[in-house]
């Protein structure tokens, strides 16, 4: 079955070639995210939509898609899509888990190493010509990881893979999730289940691996930061809305916690006036958790497969709910 497809961003050539064989396609190439008015006008007559995490595919927008049969997101997260409403309208929603697990766990590790060893900060020192002034016993002093406690919130695919990395670094692993994982998995990962309270109070590093839901919305606010160790670092590669960004900026400025490494933000892209941008004790990445050549190609492949299945009324390989 043919039809019209709209992509809010381009994909790899092989994926576009595959799509062009079957559909009439149109791609947004301007600013990110595509302005809502433009997306609203585009969705009106398409059969399939390929979107990204920064696109807000809400009820109002989905209603405009009179012919829409499938929304295929190029991401594991789907909190940017009103999946309940899509289901009501019998619109399939596909997403891309599994293939990006390693890359995203690696990104959490990269942020952990970067913020604990002040690498990006050091890079700024060199580029700003300050190395000659700042180089003594107490400069660029970071934190050891070996023997320190890492608190992992959410021990799903990415959280567990990150735990494997933390184990290799000889860190003590605490975790909290809706329910404990099996004893054998705990043993393999050398991870101990604790309450959320214990996780935040006892950890030297906290890494967030939960989706954004009503329960996790702004879970990390000033009340949590005050309970964390002053020397603690917060890592987030899941979703920005799990953190209250204003509170985090205040907590970092006042040294309530020591630092943070973030790959995700409440509203992406963040602009240059965001309070985080002025802070030294934070590493910022532009939502690139899944961004390796290999992973991004696999994601493109699944995104297209999900779209093909959904447009034909079939369940995508990775399908949300319906
Ligand atoms: C996703 O795909 O949802 C992740 O945020 C990857 O970084």
PDB file of C-alpha atoms and ligand atoms in Angstrom:
ATOM      1  CA  UNK A   1       0.000   0.000   0.000  1.00  0.00           C
ATOM      2  CA  UNK A   2       1.362   3.437  -0.961  1.00  0.00           C
ATOM      3  CA  UNK A   3       0.588   6.757   0.594  1.00  0.00           C
ATOM      4  CA  UNK A   4       2.121   9.968   1.814  1.00  0.00           C
ATOM      5  CA  UNK A   5       4.788  10.160   4.507  1.00  0.00           C
ATOM      6  CA  UNK A   6       6.140  13.157   6.347  1.00  0.00           C
ATOM      7  CA  UNK A   7       9.488  13.113   8.179  1.00  0.00           C
ATOM      8  CA  UNK A   8      10.261  15.840  10.706  1.00  0.00           C
ATOM      9  CA  UNK A   9      13.976  15.270   9.984  1.00  0.00           C
ATOM     10  CA  UNK A  10      15.878  13.425   7.328  1.00  0.00           C
ATOM     11  CA  UNK A  11      17.149   9.852   7.716  1.00  0.00           C
ATOM     12  CA  UNK A  12      19.934   7.807   6.133  1.00  0.00           C
ATOM     13  CA  UNK A  13      19.956   7.414   2.338  1.00  0.00           C
ATOM     14  CA  UNK A  14      19.141   3.702   2.481  1.00  0.00           C
ATOM     15  CA  UNK A  15      16.073   4.470   4.597  1.00  0.00           C
ATOM     16  CA  UNK A  16      14.876   7.266   2.328  1.00  0.00           C
ATOM     17  CA  UNK A  17      15.420   5.026  -0.720  1.00  0.00           C
ATOM     18  CA  UNK A  18      13.299   2.343   0.883  1.00  0.00           C
ATOM     19  CA  UNK A  19      10.564   4.849   1.728  1.00  0.00           C
ATOM     20  CA  UNK A  20      10.609   6.420  -1.757  1.00  0.00           C
ATOM     21  CA  UNK A  21      10.005   3.025  -3.351  1.00  0.00           C
ATOM     22  CA  UNK A  22       6.604   2.874  -1.715  1.00  0.00           C
ATOM     23  CA  UNK A  23       5.523   6.354  -0.716  1.00  0.00           C
ATOM     24  CA  UNK A  24       5.458   9.963  -1.628  1.00  0.00           C
ATOM     25  CA  UNK A  25       7.721  11.507   1.012  1.00  0.00           C
ATOM     26  CA  UNK A  26       8.326  14.997   2.319  1.00  0.00           C
ATOM     27  CA  UNK A  27      11.064  15.985   4.782  1.00  0.00           C
ATOM     28  CA  UNK A  28      11.341  19.001   7.066  1.00  0.00           C
ATOM     29  CA  UNK A  29      14.796  20.501   6.767  1.00  0.00           C
ATOM     30  CA  UNK A  30      14.498  23.753   8.723  1.00  0.00           C
ATOM     31  CA  UNK A  31      14.949  24.450  12.388  1.00  0.00           C
ATOM     32  CA  UNK A  32      14.488  21.863  15.132  1.00  0.00           C
ATOM     33  CA  UNK A  33      11.802  21.209  16.208  1.00  0.00           C
ATOM     34  CA  UNK A  34       9.567  21.821  13.226  1.00  0.00           C
ATOM     35  CA  UNK A  35       7.183  24.692  14.108  1.00  0.00           C
ATOM     36  CA  UNK A  36       3.859  23.321  15.301  1.00  0.00           C
ATOM     37  CA  UNK A  37       1.847  25.231  12.698  1.00  0.00           C
ATOM     38  CA  UNK A  38       3.933  23.732   9.921  1.00  0.00           C
ATOM     39  CA  UNK A  39       3.617  20.220  11.313  1.00  0.00           C
ATOM     40  CA  UNK A  40      -0.123  20.722  11.716  1.00  0.00           C
ATOM     41  CA  UNK A  41      -0.473  21.627   8.064  1.00  0.00           C
ATOM     42  CA  UNK A  42       1.735  18.727   6.955  1.00  0.00           C
ATOM     43  CA  UNK A  43       0.026  16.048   9.020  1.00  0.00           C
ATOM     44  CA  UNK A  44      -3.365  16.838   7.488  1.00  0.00           C
ATOM     45  CA  UNK A  45      -3.043  14.571   4.484  1.00  0.00           C
ATOM     46  CA  UNK A  46      -0.303  12.073   5.362  1.00  0.00           C
ATOM     47  CA  UNK A  47      -0.705   8.360   6.029  1.00  0.00           C
ATOM     48  CA  UNK A  48       2.469   8.031   8.054  1.00  0.00           C
ATOM     49  CA  UNK A  49       4.618  10.277  10.215  1.00  0.00           C
ATOM     50  CA  UNK A  50       8.273   9.780  11.167  1.00  0.00           C
ATOM     51  CA  UNK A  51       9.169  11.937  14.150  1.00  0.00           C
ATOM     52  CA  UNK A  52      11.882  12.595  16.741  1.00  0.00           C
ATOM     53  CA  UNK A  53      11.863  13.067  20.549  1.00  0.00           C
ATOM     54  CA  UNK A  54      11.740  16.866  20.321  1.00  0.00           C
ATOM     55  CA  UNK A  55       8.483  16.801  18.314  1.00  0.00           C
ATOM     56  CA  UNK A  56       5.395  17.157  20.446  1.00  0.00           C
ATOM     57  CA  UNK A  57       2.819  14.859  18.869  1.00  0.00           C
ATOM     58  CA  UNK A  58      -0.149  15.717  21.057  1.00  0.00           C
ATOM     59  CA  UNK A  59      -3.892  15.103  20.765  1.00  0.00           C
ATOM     60  CA  UNK A  60      -4.510  18.356  18.935  1.00  0.00           C
ATOM     61  CA  UNK A  61      -1.969  17.446  16.277  1.00  0.00           C
ATOM     62  CA  UNK A  62      -3.043  13.824  15.920  1.00  0.00           C
ATOM     63  CA  UNK A  63      -6.645  15.002  15.389  1.00  0.00           C
ATOM     64  CA  UNK A  64      -5.477  16.864  12.289  1.00  0.00           C
ATOM     65  CA  UNK A  65      -4.136  13.655  10.761  1.00  0.00           C
ATOM     66  CA  UNK A  66      -7.341  12.463   9.187  1.00  0.00           C
ATOM     67  CA  UNK A  67      -5.568   9.772   7.124  1.00  0.00           C
ATOM     68  CA  UNK A  68      -2.855   9.027   9.656  1.00  0.00           C
ATOM     69  CA  UNK A  69      -2.295   5.319  10.268  1.00  0.00           C
ATOM     70  CA  UNK A  70       1.114   5.206  11.874  1.00  0.00           C
ATOM     71  CA  UNK A  71       3.509   7.357  13.895  1.00  0.00           C
ATOM     72  CA  UNK A  72       7.028   5.954  13.829  1.00  0.00           C
ATOM     73  CA  UNK A  73       9.409   7.648  16.223  1.00  0.00           C
ATOM     74  CA  UNK A  74      13.159   7.544  15.767  1.00  0.00           C
ATOM     75  CA  UNK A  75      13.744   6.948  19.463  1.00  0.00           C
ATOM     76  CA  UNK A  76      13.206   4.524  22.318  1.00  0.00           C
ATOM     77  CA  UNK A  77      11.342   7.185  24.289  1.00  0.00           C
ATOM     78  CA  UNK A  78       7.777   7.958  23.252  1.00  0.00           C
ATOM     79  CA  UNK A  79       6.655  10.407  25.918  1.00  0.00           C
ATOM     80  CA  UNK A  80       6.462  13.090  23.208  1.00  0.00           C
ATOM     81  CA  UNK A  81       3.529  11.243  21.633  1.00  0.00           C
ATOM     82  CA  UNK A  82       0.011  11.059  23.046  1.00  0.00           C
ATOM     83  CA  UNK A  83      -0.037   7.286  22.683  1.00  0.00           C
ATOM     84  CA  UNK A  84      -3.389   6.931  24.457  1.00  0.00           C
ATOM     85  CA  UNK A  85      -5.090   9.214  21.982  1.00  0.00           C
ATOM     86  CA  UNK A  86      -3.311   7.540  19.052  1.00  0.00           C
ATOM     87  CA  UNK A  87      -4.630   4.207  20.275  1.00  0.00           C
ATOM     88  CA  UNK A  88      -8.164   5.587  20.485  1.00  0.00           C
ATOM     89  CA  UNK A  89      -7.824   6.693  16.889  1.00  0.00           C
ATOM     90  CA  UNK A  90      -6.399   3.279  15.949  1.00  0.00           C
ATOM     91  CA  UNK A  91      -3.123   4.848  14.882  1.00  0.00           C
ATOM     92  CA  UNK A  92      -0.114   2.572  15.397  1.00  0.00           C
ATOM     93  CA  UNK A  93       2.928   3.923  17.231  1.00  0.00           C
ATOM     94  CA  UNK A  94       6.353   2.381  16.610  1.00  0.00           C
ATOM     95  CA  UNK A  95       9.598   3.043  18.498  1.00  0.00           C
ATOM     96  CA  UNK A  96      13.205   1.793  18.509  1.00  0.00           C
ATOM     97  CA  UNK A  97      14.301   0.107  21.757  1.00  0.00           C
ATOM     98  CA  UNK A  98      17.088  -2.505  22.184  1.00  0.00           C
ATOM     99  CA  UNK A  99      19.358  -1.342  19.349  1.00  0.00           C
ATOM    100  CA  UNK A 100      20.342   1.792  21.267  1.00  0.00           C
ATOM    101  CA  UNK A 101      20.829   0.215  24.685  1.00  0.00           C
ATOM    102  CA  UNK A 102      24.639  -0.027  24.568  1.00  0.00           C
ATOM    103  CA  UNK A 103      25.135   3.390  23.002  1.00  0.00           C
ATOM    104  CA  UNK A 104      22.934   5.104  25.588  1.00  0.00           C
ATOM    105  CA  UNK A 105      24.553   3.254  28.505  1.00  0.00           C
ATOM    106  CA  UNK A 106      27.939   4.314  27.101  1.00  0.00           C
ATOM    107  CA  UNK A 107      26.731   7.904  26.998  1.00  0.00           C
ATOM    108  CA  UNK A 108      25.799   7.769  30.686  1.00  0.00           C
ATOM    109  CA  UNK A 109      29.273   6.418  31.377  1.00  0.00           C
ATOM    110  CA  UNK A 110      30.869   9.122  29.242  1.00  0.00           C
ATOM    111  CA  UNK A 111      29.025  11.816  31.200  1.00  0.00           C
ATOM    112  CA  UNK A 112      30.009  10.163  34.476  1.00  0.00           C
ATOM    113  CA  UNK A 113      33.689  10.117  33.513  1.00  0.00           C
ATOM    114  CA  UNK A 114      33.583  13.592  32.056  1.00  0.00           C
ATOM    115  CA  UNK A 115      31.968  15.325  35.025  1.00  0.00           C
ATOM    116  CA  UNK A 116      33.935  13.359  37.643  1.00  0.00           C
ATOM    117  CA  UNK A 117      37.274  14.085  35.893  1.00  0.00           C
ATOM    118  CA  UNK A 118      36.331  17.593  34.721  1.00  0.00           C
ATOM    119  CA  UNK A 119      37.314  16.888  31.144  1.00  0.00           C
ATOM    120  CA  UNK A 120      35.049  19.365  29.380  1.00  0.00           C
ATOM    121  CA  UNK A 121      35.937  21.969  31.975  1.00  0.00           C
ATOM    122  CA  UNK A 122      39.632  21.320  31.244  1.00  0.00           C
ATOM    123  CA  UNK A 123      38.957  21.586  27.522  1.00  0.00           C
ATOM    124  CA  UNK A 124      37.455  25.041  28.157  1.00  0.00           C
ATOM    125  CA  UNK A 125      40.549  26.043  30.169  1.00  0.00           C
ATOM    126  CA  UNK A 126      42.828  25.133  27.256  1.00  0.00           C
ATOM    127  CA  UNK A 127      40.683  26.788  24.588  1.00  0.00           C
ATOM    128  CA  UNK A 128      40.438  29.956  26.681  1.00  0.00           C
ATOM    129  CA  UNK A 129      44.237  30.101  27.003  1.00  0.00           C
ATOM    130  CA  UNK A 130      44.206  29.657  30.798  1.00  0.00           C
ATOM    131  CA  UNK A 131      46.289  26.478  31.204  1.00  0.00           C
ATOM    132  CA  UNK A 132      49.442  28.442  32.031  1.00  0.00           C
ATOM    133  CA  UNK A 133      47.661  30.049  34.999  1.00  0.00           C
ATOM    134  CA  UNK A 134      45.761  27.052  36.307  1.00  0.00           C
ATOM    135  CA  UNK A 135      47.977  24.027  36.912  1.00  0.00           C
ATOM    136  CA  UNK A 136      48.700  23.082  40.514  1.00  0.00           C
ATOM    137  CA  UNK A 137      48.054  20.377  43.079  1.00  0.00           C
ATOM    138  CA  UNK A 138      44.493  21.519  43.592  1.00  0.00           C
ATOM    139  CA  UNK A 139      43.459  22.301  40.056  1.00  0.00           C
ATOM    140  CA  UNK A 140      41.129  20.115  38.022  1.00  0.00           C
ATOM    141  CA  UNK A 141      40.739  17.849  41.026  1.00  0.00           C
ATOM    142  CA  UNK A 142      38.074  15.306  40.252  1.00  0.00           C
ATOM    143  CA  UNK A 143      36.591  12.293  42.007  1.00  0.00           C
ATOM    144  CA  UNK A 144      37.610   8.631  41.950  1.00  0.00           C
ATOM    145  CA  UNK A 145      35.028   6.138  40.799  1.00  0.00           C
ATOM    146  CA  UNK A 146      36.512   2.889  42.163  1.00  0.00           C
ATOM    147  CA  UNK A 147      34.881   1.967  45.466  1.00  0.00           C
ATOM    148  CA  UNK A 148      32.319   4.775  45.176  1.00  0.00           C
ATOM    149  CA  UNK A 149      28.591   4.153  45.226  1.00  0.00           C
ATOM    150  CA  UNK A 150      26.559   4.570  42.080  1.00  0.00           C
ATOM    151  CA  UNK A 151      22.784   4.776  42.485  1.00  0.00           C
ATOM    152  CA  UNK A 152      20.917   3.663  39.391  1.00  0.00           C
ATOM    153  CA  UNK A 153      17.299   4.713  39.094  1.00  0.00           C
ATOM    154  CA  UNK A 154      15.586   2.237  36.780  1.00  0.00           C
ATOM    155  CA  UNK A 155      17.181  -1.121  36.072  1.00  0.00           C
ATOM    156  CA  UNK A 156      15.585  -1.774  32.684  1.00  0.00           C
ATOM    157  CA  UNK A 157      17.560  -2.397  29.509  1.00  0.00           C
ATOM    158  CA  UNK A 158      19.696   0.736  29.600  1.00  0.00           C
ATOM    159  CA  UNK A 159      20.001   0.887  33.412  1.00  0.00           C
ATOM    160  CA  UNK A 160      21.202  -2.738  33.548  1.00  0.00           C
ATOM    161  CA  UNK A 161      23.707  -2.222  30.753  1.00  0.00           C
ATOM    162  CA  UNK A 162      25.007   0.861  32.521  1.00  0.00           C
ATOM    163  CA  UNK A 163      25.292  -1.243  35.719  1.00  0.00           C
ATOM    164  CA  UNK A 164      27.590  -3.667  33.858  1.00  0.00           C
ATOM    165  CA  UNK A 165      29.880  -0.749  33.029  1.00  0.00           C
ATOM    166  CA  UNK A 166      29.788   0.487  36.635  1.00  0.00           C
ATOM    167  CA  UNK A 167      30.620  -3.010  37.875  1.00  0.00           C
ATOM    168  CA  UNK A 168      33.662  -3.099  35.604  1.00  0.00           C
ATOM    169  CA  UNK A 169      34.773   0.169  37.208  1.00  0.00           C
ATOM    170  CA  UNK A 170      34.562  -1.526  40.639  1.00  0.00           C
ATOM    171  CA  UNK A 171      31.800   0.736  41.854  1.00  0.00           C
ATOM    172  CA  UNK A 172      29.279  -0.297  44.496  1.00  0.00           C
ATOM    173  CA  UNK A 173      25.896  -0.503  42.840  1.00  0.00           C
ATOM    174  CA  UNK A 174      22.582   0.460  44.424  1.00  0.00           C
ATOM    175  CA  UNK A 175      19.413   0.594  42.386  1.00  0.00           C
ATOM    176  CA  UNK A 176      15.805   1.538  42.737  1.00  0.00           C
ATOM    177  CA  UNK A 177      12.980   0.691  40.369  1.00  0.00           C
ATOM    178  CA  UNK A 178       9.221   0.028  40.560  1.00  0.00           C
ATOM    179  CA  UNK A 179      10.017  -3.496  41.669  1.00  0.00           C
ATOM    180  CA  UNK A 180      13.258  -5.362  42.332  1.00  0.00           C
ATOM    181  CA  UNK A 181      14.747  -7.405  39.484  1.00  0.00           C
ATOM    182  CA  UNK A 182      15.386 -11.143  39.921  1.00  0.00           C
ATOM    183  CA  UNK A 183      17.924 -12.272  42.509  1.00  0.00           C
ATOM    184  CA  UNK A 184      20.063 -13.800  39.775  1.00  0.00           C
ATOM    185  CA  UNK A 185      20.151 -10.515  37.862  1.00  0.00           C
ATOM    186  CA  UNK A 186      21.039  -8.675  41.080  1.00  0.00           C
ATOM    187  CA  UNK A 187      23.862 -11.152  41.604  1.00  0.00           C
ATOM    188  CA  UNK A 188      25.170 -10.843  38.053  1.00  0.00           C
ATOM    189  CA  UNK A 189      25.205  -7.073  38.261  1.00  0.00           C
ATOM    190  CA  UNK A 190      26.298  -7.014  41.872  1.00  0.00           C
ATOM    191  CA  UNK A 191      23.441  -4.565  42.451  1.00  0.00           C
ATOM    192  CA  UNK A 192      21.460  -4.032  45.648  1.00  0.00           C
ATOM    193  CA  UNK A 193      17.830  -2.918  45.680  1.00  0.00           C
ATOM    194  CA  UNK A 194      17.158   0.061  47.966  1.00  0.00           C
ATOM    195  CA  UNK A 195      14.370   2.586  48.507  1.00  0.00           C
ATOM    196  CA  UNK A 196      14.449   5.822  46.501  1.00  0.00           C
ATOM    197  CA  UNK A 197      15.334   7.648  49.728  1.00  0.00           C
ATOM    198  CA  UNK A 198      18.361   5.420  50.330  1.00  0.00           C
ATOM    199  CA  UNK A 199      19.400   5.664  46.701  1.00  0.00           C
ATOM    200  CA  UNK A 200      19.616   9.438  46.775  1.00  0.00           C
ATOM    201  CA  UNK A 201      21.108   9.772  50.247  1.00  0.00           C
ATOM    202  CA  UNK A 202      23.761   7.039  49.997  1.00  0.00           C
ATOM    203  CA  UNK A 203      25.023   7.436  46.437  1.00  0.00           C
ATOM    204  CA  UNK A 204      28.085   9.347  45.292  1.00  0.00           C
ATOM    205  CA  UNK A 205      26.698   9.323  41.772  1.00  0.00           C
ATOM    206  CA  UNK A 206      23.069   8.963  40.695  1.00  0.00           C
ATOM    207  CA  UNK A 207      22.236   7.932  37.138  1.00  0.00           C
ATOM    208  CA  UNK A 208      18.656   8.229  35.880  1.00  0.00           C
ATOM    209  CA  UNK A 209      17.269   5.516  33.589  1.00  0.00           C
ATOM    210  CA  UNK A 210      13.494   5.823  33.935  1.00  0.00           C
ATOM    211  CA  UNK A 211      11.021   7.074  31.358  1.00  0.00           C
ATOM    212  CA  UNK A 212       9.192  10.345  31.821  1.00  0.00           C
ATOM    213  CA  UNK A 213       5.751   9.560  33.258  1.00  0.00           C
ATOM    214  CA  UNK A 214       3.313  11.252  35.673  1.00  0.00           C
ATOM    215  CA  UNK A 215       5.186   9.529  38.514  1.00  0.00           C
ATOM    216  CA  UNK A 216       8.652  10.613  37.422  1.00  0.00           C
ATOM    217  CA  UNK A 217       7.734  14.142  36.331  1.00  0.00           C
ATOM    218  CA  UNK A 218      10.220  16.548  38.006  1.00  0.00           C
ATOM    219  CA  UNK A 219      11.079  13.822  40.498  1.00  0.00           C
ATOM    220  CA  UNK A 220      14.471  15.419  41.025  1.00  0.00           C
ATOM    221  CA  UNK A 221      13.823  18.805  42.608  1.00  0.00           C
ATOM    222  CA  UNK A 222      15.431  20.820  45.398  1.00  0.00           C
ATOM    223  CA  UNK A 223      13.998  18.542  48.116  1.00  0.00           C
ATOM    224  CA  UNK A 224      15.875  15.612  46.540  1.00  0.00           C
ATOM    225  CA  UNK A 225      19.058  17.591  45.876  1.00  0.00           C
ATOM    226  CA  UNK A 226      19.160  18.666  49.544  1.00  0.00           C
ATOM    227  CA  UNK A 227      19.049  15.011  50.588  1.00  0.00           C
ATOM    228  CA  UNK A 228      21.861  14.008  48.208  1.00  0.00           C
ATOM    229  CA  UNK A 229      25.493  14.158  49.311  1.00  0.00           C
ATOM    230  CA  UNK A 230      27.110  17.538  48.756  1.00  0.00           C
ATOM    231  CA  UNK A 231      29.804  15.674  46.834  1.00  0.00           C
ATOM    232  CA  UNK A 232      27.286  13.825  44.635  1.00  0.00           C
ATOM    233  CA  UNK A 233      26.947  13.991  40.863  1.00  0.00           C
ATOM    234  CA  UNK A 234      23.736  13.512  38.887  1.00  0.00           C
ATOM    235  CA  UNK A 235      23.695  11.906  35.429  1.00  0.00           C
ATOM    236  CA  UNK A 236      20.666  11.931  33.149  1.00  0.00           C
ATOM    237  CA  UNK A 237      20.337  10.212  29.779  1.00  0.00           C
ATOM    238  CA  UNK A 238      16.629   9.397  30.050  1.00  0.00           C
ATOM    239  CA  UNK A 239      14.309  12.385  29.773  1.00  0.00           C
ATOM    240  CA  UNK A 240      14.828  15.992  30.838  1.00  0.00           C
ATOM    241  CA  UNK A 241      11.419  16.340  32.460  1.00  0.00           C
ATOM    242  CA  UNK A 242      12.427  13.899  35.211  1.00  0.00           C
ATOM    243  CA  UNK A 243      14.455  16.804  36.614  1.00  0.00           C
ATOM    244  CA  UNK A 244      13.263  20.223  37.740  1.00  0.00           C
ATOM    245  CA  UNK A 245      15.815  22.206  35.745  1.00  0.00           C
ATOM    246  CA  UNK A 246      15.430  25.475  37.646  1.00  0.00           C
ATOM    247  CA  UNK A 247      16.071  23.638  40.913  1.00  0.00           C
ATOM    248  CA  UNK A 248      19.047  21.802  39.466  1.00  0.00           C
ATOM    249  CA  UNK A 249      20.593  25.037  38.216  1.00  0.00           C
ATOM    250  CA  UNK A 250      20.159  26.530  41.722  1.00  0.00           C
ATOM    251  CA  UNK A 251      21.518  23.395  43.402  1.00  0.00           C
ATOM    252  CA  UNK A 252      24.618  23.425  41.189  1.00  0.00           C
ATOM    253  CA  UNK A 253      25.190  27.132  41.642  1.00  0.00           C
ATOM    254  CA  UNK A 254      24.902  26.907  45.432  1.00  0.00           C
ATOM    255  CA  UNK A 255      26.911  23.637  45.476  1.00  0.00           C
ATOM    256  CA  UNK A 256      24.042  21.713  47.072  1.00  0.00           C
ATOM    257  CA  UNK A 257      25.367  18.880  44.896  1.00  0.00           C
ATOM    258  CA  UNK A 258      28.760  18.769  43.192  1.00  0.00           C
ATOM    259  CA  UNK A 259      27.877  18.440  39.543  1.00  0.00           C
ATOM    260  CA  UNK A 260      25.736  16.998  36.785  1.00  0.00           C
ATOM    261  CA  UNK A 261      26.069  15.457  33.351  1.00  0.00           C
ATOM    262  CA  UNK A 262      23.010  15.765  31.137  1.00  0.00           C
ATOM    263  CA  UNK A 263      22.141  14.495  27.691  1.00  0.00           C
ATOM    264  CA  UNK A 264      18.445  15.354  27.888  1.00  0.00           C
ATOM    265  CA  UNK A 265      16.498  18.500  28.699  1.00  0.00           C
ATOM    266  CA  UNK A 266      12.984  19.605  29.447  1.00  0.00           C
ATOM    267  CA  UNK A 267      12.707  21.491  26.164  1.00  0.00           C
ATOM    268  CA  UNK A 268      15.128  20.590  23.403  1.00  0.00           C
ATOM    269  CA  UNK A 269      17.160  22.192  21.990  1.00  0.00           C
ATOM    270  CA  UNK A 270      17.995  24.413  24.986  1.00  0.00           C
ATOM    271  CA  UNK A 271      18.921  27.965  24.098  1.00  0.00           C
ATOM    272  CA  UNK A 272      22.110  29.835  24.897  1.00  0.00           C
ATOM    273  CA  UNK A 273      20.449  31.741  27.775  1.00  0.00           C
ATOM    274  CA  UNK A 274      19.532  28.598  29.684  1.00  0.00           C
ATOM    275  CA  UNK A 275      20.862  28.829  33.278  1.00  0.00           C
ATOM    276  CA  UNK A 276      22.875  25.607  32.770  1.00  0.00           C
ATOM    277  CA  UNK A 277      25.016  27.264  30.121  1.00  0.00           C
ATOM    278  CA  UNK A 278      26.623  29.655  32.626  1.00  0.00           C
ATOM    279  CA  UNK A 279      27.587  26.916  35.084  1.00  0.00           C
ATOM    280  CA  UNK A 280      30.994  25.208  35.172  1.00  0.00           C
ATOM    281  CA  UNK A 281      30.003  22.136  37.177  1.00  0.00           C
ATOM    282  CA  UNK A 282      27.764  20.637  34.527  1.00  0.00           C
ATOM    283  CA  UNK A 283      28.472  18.778  31.296  1.00  0.00           C
ATOM    284  CA  UNK A 284      25.876  19.284  28.591  1.00  0.00           C
ATOM    285  CA  UNK A 285      25.327  16.991  25.620  1.00  0.00           C
ATOM    286  CA  UNK A 286      22.777  17.678  22.866  1.00  0.00           C
ATOM    287  CA  UNK A 287      20.691  14.492  23.304  1.00  0.00           C
ATOM    288  CA  UNK A 288      23.172  12.181  21.593  1.00  0.00           C
ATOM    289  CA  UNK A 289      22.748   9.079  23.759  1.00  0.00           C
ATOM    290  CA  UNK A 290      22.004   6.885  20.752  1.00  0.00           C
ATOM    291  CA  UNK A 291      24.297   8.743  18.415  1.00  0.00           C
ATOM    292  CA  UNK A 292      26.798   6.239  17.109  1.00  0.00           C
ATOM    293  CA  UNK A 293      27.004   5.490  13.404  1.00  0.00           C
ATOM    294  CA  UNK A 294      26.032   1.855  13.891  1.00  0.00           C
ATOM    295  CA  UNK A 295      23.178   2.502  16.307  1.00  0.00           C
ATOM    296  CA  UNK A 296      21.658   5.335  14.311  1.00  0.00           C
ATOM    297  CA  UNK A 297      21.595   3.121  11.187  1.00  0.00           C
ATOM    298  CA  UNK A 298      19.858   0.338  13.067  1.00  0.00           C
ATOM    299  CA  UNK A 299      17.344   2.843  14.405  1.00  0.00           C
ATOM    300  CA  UNK A 300      16.637   4.070  10.868  1.00  0.00           C
ATOM    301  CA  UNK A 301      16.056   0.498   9.722  1.00  0.00           C
ATOM    302  CA  UNK A 302      13.561  -0.164  12.518  1.00  0.00           C
ATOM    303  CA  UNK A 303      11.845   3.184  12.062  1.00  0.00           C
ATOM    304  CA  UNK A 304      11.150   2.345   8.425  1.00  0.00           C
ATOM    305  CA  UNK A 305      10.048  -1.217   9.239  1.00  0.00           C
ATOM    306  CA  UNK A 306       7.710   0.069  11.947  1.00  0.00           C
ATOM    307  CA  UNK A 307       6.250   2.559   9.510  1.00  0.00           C
ATOM    308  CA  UNK A 308       5.731  -0.049   6.781  1.00  0.00           C
ATOM    309  CA  UNK A 309       3.961  -2.392   9.143  1.00  0.00           C
ATOM    310  CA  UNK A 310       1.809   0.300  10.736  1.00  0.00           C
ATOM    311  CA  UNK A 311       0.707   1.789   7.449  1.00  0.00           C
ATOM    312  CA  UNK A 312      -0.530  -1.646   6.435  1.00  0.00           C
ATOM    313  CA  UNK A 313      -2.564  -1.931   9.608  1.00  0.00           C
ATOM    314  CA  UNK A 314      -0.074  -4.326  11.200  1.00  0.00           C
ATOM    315  CA  UNK A 315       1.619  -4.111  14.562  1.00  0.00           C
ATOM    316  CA  UNK A 316       5.080  -2.489  14.296  1.00  0.00           C
ATOM    317  CA  UNK A 317       8.085  -4.616  15.371  1.00  0.00           C
ATOM    318  CA  UNK A 318       8.304  -2.419  18.464  1.00  0.00           C
ATOM    319  CA  UNK A 319       4.854  -1.096  19.133  1.00  0.00           C
ATOM    320  CA  UNK A 320       3.457   1.054  21.912  1.00  0.00           C
ATOM    321  CA  UNK A 321       0.389  -0.635  23.315  1.00  0.00           C
ATOM    322  CA  UNK A 322      -1.488  -1.284  20.097  1.00  0.00           C
TER     323      UNK A 322
HETATM  324  C1  LIG B   1      15.788   7.911  22.732  1.00  0.00           C
HETATM  325  O1  LIG B   1      15.966   7.417  21.616  1.00  0.00           O
HETATM  326  O2  LIG B   1      14.666   8.105  23.193  1.00  0.00           O
HETATM  327  C2  LIG B   1      16.954   8.200  23.601  1.00  0.00           C
HETATM  328  O3  LIG B   1      16.776   9.364  24.281  1.00  0.00           O
HETATM  329  C3  LIG B   1      18.260   8.129  22.878  1.00  0.00           C
HETATM  330  O4  LIG B   1      19.206   8.968  23.333  1.00  0.00           O
END
